[in-house]
Short mmCIF file of C-alpha atoms in Angstrom, two decimals:
data_model
loop_
_atom_site.label_atom_id
_atom_site.label_comp_id
_atom_site.label_asym_id
_atom_site.label_seq_id
_atom_site.Cartn_x
_atom_site.Cartn_y
_atom_site.Cartn_z
CA UNK A 282 4.25 -156.93 79.14
CA UNK A 283 2.78 -157.15 75.88
CA UNK A 284 -0.92 -157.56 75.49
CA UNK A 285 -2.69 -160.52 74.32
CA UNK A 286 -5.12 -158.52 72.22
CA UNK A 287 -3.24 -155.79 70.16
CA UNK A 288 -4.62 -152.22 69.68
CA UNK A 289 -3.90 -151.16 65.97
CA UNK A 290 -5.48 -147.89 65.28
CA UNK A 291 -9.35 -148.27 66.03
CA UNK A 292 -9.02 -151.91 65.90
CA UNK A 293 -8.16 -154.84 68.30
CA UNK A 294 -6.42 -157.88 67.07
CA UNK A 295 -6.40 -161.33 69.27
CA UNK A 296 -8.51 -164.00 70.57
CA UNK A 297 -12.29 -163.28 70.17
CA UNK A 298 -11.59 -160.26 67.80
CA UNK A 299 -12.53 -160.09 64.03
CA UNK A 300 -10.02 -161.30 61.54
CA UNK A 301 -7.41 -158.40 60.74
CA UNK A 302 -6.25 -158.28 57.15
CA UNK A 303 -3.31 -156.35 56.23
CA UNK A 304 -3.22 -156.03 52.40
CA UNK A 305 -2.01 -153.61 49.76
CA UNK A 306 0.80 -153.30 46.99
CA UNK A 307 4.41 -154.53 47.73
CA UNK A 308 5.65 -151.11 46.90
CA UNK A 309 4.30 -147.55 46.36
CA UNK A 310 4.50 -146.81 42.42
CA UNK A 311 1.99 -143.76 42.33
CA UNK A 312 -0.19 -141.99 44.44
CA UNK A 313 -2.89 -142.61 41.92
CA UNK A 314 -2.58 -146.39 42.09
CA UNK A 315 -1.99 -146.86 45.86
CA UNK A 316 -5.13 -144.96 46.35
CA UNK A 317 -7.08 -146.97 43.69
CA UNK A 318 -5.68 -150.44 45.55
CA UNK A 319 -6.76 -149.08 49.04
CA UNK A 320 -10.29 -148.01 47.77
CA UNK A 321 -10.96 -151.28 46.32
CA UNK A 322 -9.53 -153.29 49.37
CA UNK A 323 -11.98 -150.87 51.76
CA UNK A 324 -14.99 -151.88 49.59
CA UNK A 325 -14.16 -155.68 49.55
CA UNK A 326 -13.63 -155.52 53.50
CA UNK A 327 -16.66 -153.69 54.00
CA UNK A 328 -18.95 -155.99 51.63
CA UNK A 329 -22.23 -157.32 53.09
CA UNK A 330 -21.47 -160.60 51.24
CA UNK A 331 -18.77 -161.53 53.87
CA UNK A 332 -20.05 -163.98 56.53
CA UNK A 333 -18.03 -162.25 59.13
CA UNK A 334 -16.79 -159.22 59.88
CA UNK A 335 -13.33 -157.78 58.61
CA UNK A 336 -10.86 -155.37 60.02
CA UNK A 337 -8.55 -154.15 57.22
CA UNK A 338 -5.10 -152.11 57.60
CA UNK A 339 -3.51 -150.77 54.14
CA UNK A 340 0.01 -151.81 53.47
CA UNK A 341 2.57 -150.49 50.95
CA UNK A 342 6.26 -150.32 51.27
CA UNK A 343 8.17 -146.74 50.37
CA UNK A 344 11.42 -148.62 49.95
CA UNK A 345 12.34 -151.82 49.07
CA UNK A 346 15.66 -152.04 50.57
CA UNK A 347 16.27 -155.76 49.97
CA UNK A 348 15.91 -156.07 46.32
CA UNK A 349 17.70 -158.78 44.72
CA UNK A 350 19.20 -156.46 41.64
CA UNK A 351 21.01 -153.26 42.39
CA UNK A 352 18.83 -151.71 39.15
CA UNK A 353 15.47 -152.81 40.49
CA UNK A 354 12.77 -150.38 41.25
CA UNK A 355 12.82 -149.77 45.46
CA UNK A 356 10.11 -147.40 45.68
CA UNK A 357 9.63 -143.51 46.09
CA UNK A 358 11.68 -143.06 49.28
CA UNK A 359 10.54 -142.21 52.75
CA UNK A 360 9.48 -138.28 52.26
CA UNK A 361 7.12 -139.21 49.44
CA UNK A 362 6.24 -142.19 50.34
CA UNK A 363 5.09 -141.23 53.86
CA UNK A 364 3.14 -138.51 52.27
CA UNK A 365 1.26 -140.93 49.94
CA UNK A 366 0.50 -143.20 52.79
CA UNK A 367 -0.92 -139.99 55.06
CA UNK A 368 -3.25 -139.43 52.02
CA UNK A 369 -4.68 -142.87 51.96
CA UNK A 370 -5.11 -142.92 55.68
CA UNK A 371 -6.82 -139.49 55.14
CA UNK A 372 -9.00 -140.13 52.12
CA UNK A 373 -9.76 -143.92 52.87
CA UNK A 374 -10.09 -143.72 56.69
CA UNK A 375 -8.11 -146.88 56.95
CA UNK A 376 -5.23 -147.47 59.29
CA UNK A 377 -1.90 -147.78 57.51
CA UNK A 378 1.46 -149.94 57.75
CA UNK A 379 4.84 -149.80 56.01
CA UNK A 380 8.20 -151.31 56.55
CA UNK A 381 10.99 -149.76 58.23
CA UNK A 382 14.65 -150.95 57.49
CA UNK A 383 16.68 -148.29 59.70
CA UNK A 384 16.21 -147.13 63.21
CA UNK A 385 16.47 -143.40 61.85
CA UNK A 386 13.36 -144.18 59.97
CA UNK A 387 11.06 -145.18 62.96
CA UNK A 388 10.17 -141.73 64.49
CA UNK A 389 8.89 -140.40 61.07
CA UNK A 390 6.90 -143.58 60.04
CA UNK A 391 5.31 -143.61 63.56
CA UNK A 392 4.03 -140.08 63.02
CA UNK A 393 1.90 -141.63 59.92
CA UNK A 394 1.57 -145.35 60.35
CA UNK A 395 -0.66 -146.99 62.91
CA UNK A 396 1.38 -150.22 62.54
CA UNK A 397 5.22 -150.26 61.97
CA UNK A 398 6.42 -153.38 60.10
CA UNK A 399 9.87 -154.91 60.52
CA UNK A 400 10.95 -157.06 57.57
CA UNK A 401 11.74 -160.72 58.29
CA UNK A 402 15.73 -160.24 57.48
CA UNK A 403 15.56 -157.71 60.32
CA UNK A 404 14.09 -159.31 62.85
CA UNK A 405 16.74 -159.69 65.24
CA UNK A 406 18.17 -156.09 64.69
CA UNK A 407 17.74 -154.62 68.10
CA UNK A 408 18.34 -151.04 67.50
CA UNK A 409 15.80 -151.29 64.74
CA UNK A 410 13.11 -152.97 67.47
CA UNK A 411 13.70 -150.52 70.18
CA UNK A 412 13.08 -147.49 67.94
CA UNK A 413 10.03 -149.13 66.49
CA UNK A 414 9.02 -149.56 70.20
CA UNK A 415 9.77 -145.86 71.01
CA UNK A 416 7.09 -144.61 68.61
CA UNK A 417 4.22 -145.73 70.85
CA UNK A 418 2.62 -147.57 67.92
CA UNK A 419 1.70 -150.96 67.38
CA UNK A 420 4.92 -153.11 65.93
CA UNK A 421 4.55 -156.43 63.62
CA UNK A 422 7.74 -158.34 63.34
CA UNK A 423 8.15 -161.01 60.46
CA UNK A 424 10.06 -163.97 61.69
CA UNK A 425 13.15 -164.27 59.90
CA UNK A 426 13.22 -167.03 57.48
CA UNK A 427 16.22 -168.49 59.20
CA UNK A 428 14.65 -168.30 62.57
CA UNK A 429 12.86 -170.99 64.69
CA UNK A 430 9.06 -169.80 66.13
CA UNK A 431 10.14 -169.87 69.70
CA UNK A 432 13.32 -167.80 68.89
CA UNK A 433 10.58 -164.88 68.39
CA UNK A 434 10.43 -165.08 71.98
CA UNK A 435 13.53 -162.83 72.08
CA UNK A 436 12.03 -160.45 69.83
CA UNK A 437 9.09 -160.23 71.89
CA UNK A 438 11.33 -159.49 75.17
CA UNK A 439 13.46 -157.09 73.22
CA UNK A 440 9.76 -154.87 72.46
CA UNK A 441 8.22 -155.47 75.59
CA UNK A 442 11.38 -154.21 77.24
CA UNK A 443 11.40 -151.30 75.37
CA UNK A 444 7.80 -150.09 76.12
CA UNK A 445 5.85 -151.79 73.41
CA UNK A 446 2.50 -153.25 74.43
CA UNK A 447 1.00 -153.92 71.05
CA UNK A 448 3.23 -156.84 69.42
CA UNK A 449 2.20 -158.98 66.55
CA UNK A 450 4.31 -161.60 65.00
CA UNK A 451 4.13 -162.71 61.57
CA UNK A 452 5.01 -166.16 60.05
CA UNK A 453 6.17 -165.98 56.35
CA UNK A 454 7.95 -169.31 55.60
CA UNK A 455 11.15 -170.83 56.38
CA UNK A 456 14.26 -171.56 54.16
CA UNK A 457 14.14 -175.09 52.25
CA UNK A 458 17.72 -175.41 50.66
CA UNK A 459 18.16 -172.69 47.89
CA UNK A 460 15.41 -170.50 46.83
CA UNK A 461 12.64 -172.55 48.32
CA UNK A 462 10.53 -171.28 51.17
CA UNK A 463 8.26 -173.94 53.27
CA UNK A 464 5.63 -173.23 55.68
CA UNK A 465 5.57 -175.14 58.93
CA UNK A 466 1.97 -174.57 60.21
CA UNK A 467 3.18 -175.48 63.92
CA UNK A 468 4.72 -172.09 64.02
CA UNK A 469 1.58 -170.33 64.07
CA UNK A 470 0.30 -172.42 67.01
CA UNK A 471 3.76 -172.11 68.78
CA UNK A 472 4.40 -168.04 68.26
CA UNK A 473 0.85 -167.55 69.63
CA UNK A 474 2.14 -168.96 72.94
CA UNK A 475 4.59 -166.29 73.31
CA UNK A 476 1.43 -164.31 74.33
CA UNK A 477 0.54 -162.25 71.36
CA UNK A 478 -1.29 -162.16 68.09
CA UNK A 479 0.18 -164.02 65.17
CA UNK A 480 -0.22 -163.00 61.26
CA UNK A 481 0.18 -165.32 58.80
CA UNK A 482 1.94 -163.99 55.76
CA UNK A 483 0.02 -165.81 52.50
CA UNK A 484 1.92 -163.94 49.95
CA UNK A 485 5.69 -163.83 50.91
CA UNK A 486 5.28 -167.51 52.08
CA UNK A 487 4.81 -168.58 48.26
CA UNK A 488 8.10 -166.77 47.44
CA UNK A 489 11.04 -168.55 45.59
CA UNK A 490 13.96 -165.92 46.52
CA UNK A 491 16.11 -165.35 43.77
CA UNK A 492 13.87 -167.67 41.42
CA UNK A 493 14.00 -165.30 38.27
CA UNK A 494 17.73 -165.05 38.25
CA UNK A 495 18.07 -161.16 38.98
CA UNK A 496 14.51 -161.07 41.01
CA UNK A 497 12.59 -163.10 43.38
CA UNK A 498 9.83 -165.57 42.05
CA UNK A 499 6.91 -167.03 43.30
CA UNK A 500 3.86 -169.32 42.86
CA UNK A 501 0.64 -167.21 43.61
CA UNK A 502 -1.77 -170.33 42.93
CA UNK A 503 -0.67 -171.33 46.44
CA UNK A 504 -1.71 -168.05 48.16
CA UNK A 505 -5.15 -169.31 48.64
CA UNK A 506 -4.90 -172.88 49.95
CA UNK A 507 -1.88 -171.54 52.46
CA UNK A 508 -4.25 -168.70 53.80
CA UNK A 509 -7.04 -171.07 54.11
CA UNK A 510 -5.08 -173.45 56.31
CA UNK A 511 -3.93 -170.82 58.37
CA UNK A 512 -7.38 -169.34 59.02
CA UNK A 513 -8.49 -172.78 59.77
CA UNK A 514 -5.62 -173.18 62.44
CA UNK A 515 -6.73 -169.76 64.07
CA UNK A 516 -4.40 -167.10 63.16
CA UNK A 517 -5.45 -163.29 64.20
CA UNK A 518 -4.52 -161.85 61.18
CA UNK A 519 -3.95 -162.33 57.62
CA UNK A 520 -1.16 -160.81 55.46
CA UNK A 521 -1.60 -160.34 51.69
CA UNK A 522 0.04 -158.32 48.99
CA UNK A 523 -2.34 -157.56 45.80
CA UNK A 524 -2.05 -155.73 42.69
CA UNK A 525 -4.35 -155.07 39.75
CA UNK A 526 -2.00 -156.53 37.34
CA UNK A 527 0.60 -158.60 39.40
CA UNK A 528 2.86 -159.36 36.49
CA UNK A 529 3.47 -156.07 35.88
CA UNK A 530 4.21 -154.90 39.51
CA UNK A 531 7.92 -153.83 39.98
CA UNK A 532 8.31 -156.13 43.02
CA UNK A 533 6.85 -159.44 43.92
CA UNK A 534 4.61 -159.86 41.40
CA UNK A 535 4.96 -163.53 41.08
CA UNK A 536 3.38 -164.14 44.49
CA UNK A 537 0.89 -161.26 44.40
CA UNK A 538 -2.88 -162.11 44.49
CA UNK A 539 -4.55 -160.47 41.68
CA UNK A 540 -6.89 -157.54 43.15
CA UNK A 541 -9.96 -158.39 41.30
CA UNK A 542 -9.81 -162.03 43.15
CA UNK A 543 -9.55 -160.43 46.61
CA UNK A 544 -13.44 -160.51 47.19
CA UNK A 545 -13.77 -164.00 46.40
CA UNK A 546 -10.67 -164.98 48.39
CA UNK A 547 -12.24 -163.07 51.46
CA UNK A 548 -15.52 -164.75 51.26
CA UNK A 549 -14.00 -168.22 51.03
CA UNK A 550 -11.17 -167.73 53.80
CA UNK A 551 -14.03 -166.25 56.10
CA UNK A 552 -16.53 -168.94 55.49
CA UNK A 553 -13.42 -171.34 56.78
CA UNK A 554 -13.15 -169.01 59.64
CA UNK A 555 -16.60 -168.93 60.60
CA UNK A 556 -16.79 -172.88 60.59
CA UNK A 557 -13.66 -173.37 62.52
CA UNK A 558 -14.85 -171.16 65.44
CA UNK A 559 -18.36 -172.67 65.32
#
């Protein structure tokens, strides 16, 4: 059976535990930039200006396999991407996570990452879920934009039945017509009733799929309001993608939070969490 509190590296995530922040760039661009972002996030997460403690897992993708356009930048690939993530883990001391798109990638990703992430479009892929479970690492599955929150019980059953004890589920919006996502925040409560910690993805929730024609658009101005609402409801973790210059990011720049705004954003979010818990 899955645990109501999940273990991710040195952290516990769930009721009564500090908020878990899963954050980093959408895709790995270079070793230097990846380390720079990781170190900046580590500093922000450990700041004495925060009203509550915060646990940080660094996230970056080695491959964006679901890009809109064939010629869009996808990342450095599995081998180089995992090398960079391993360096982040060693140099910063942070647990790391990344997406996997194929069951054949799971074992290699599990050797480096403390948390394996299954993208929303692949949430129903049984072979991918069982391969992720077989690594023995914690697994975070994003709810498909086409799925009801209660349908995620089947994801939990597949993972738990394959031996995974540390499961997280992520809400990242639901399709509302063409090129639009909306958030039904009831999903956060409904998925938590499945007995596992719940994550709110504040940046992919403001995506506009295909909104730029050959690329995905978004509205980063809505990231903070949605994150505040999710934290007020009582999520266990928050997912944020960030970049020093989002408009220059090769992937998902329109919905990423600027890196220099993260410290202020975290203070505001944790102040709401503190008030809600008191």
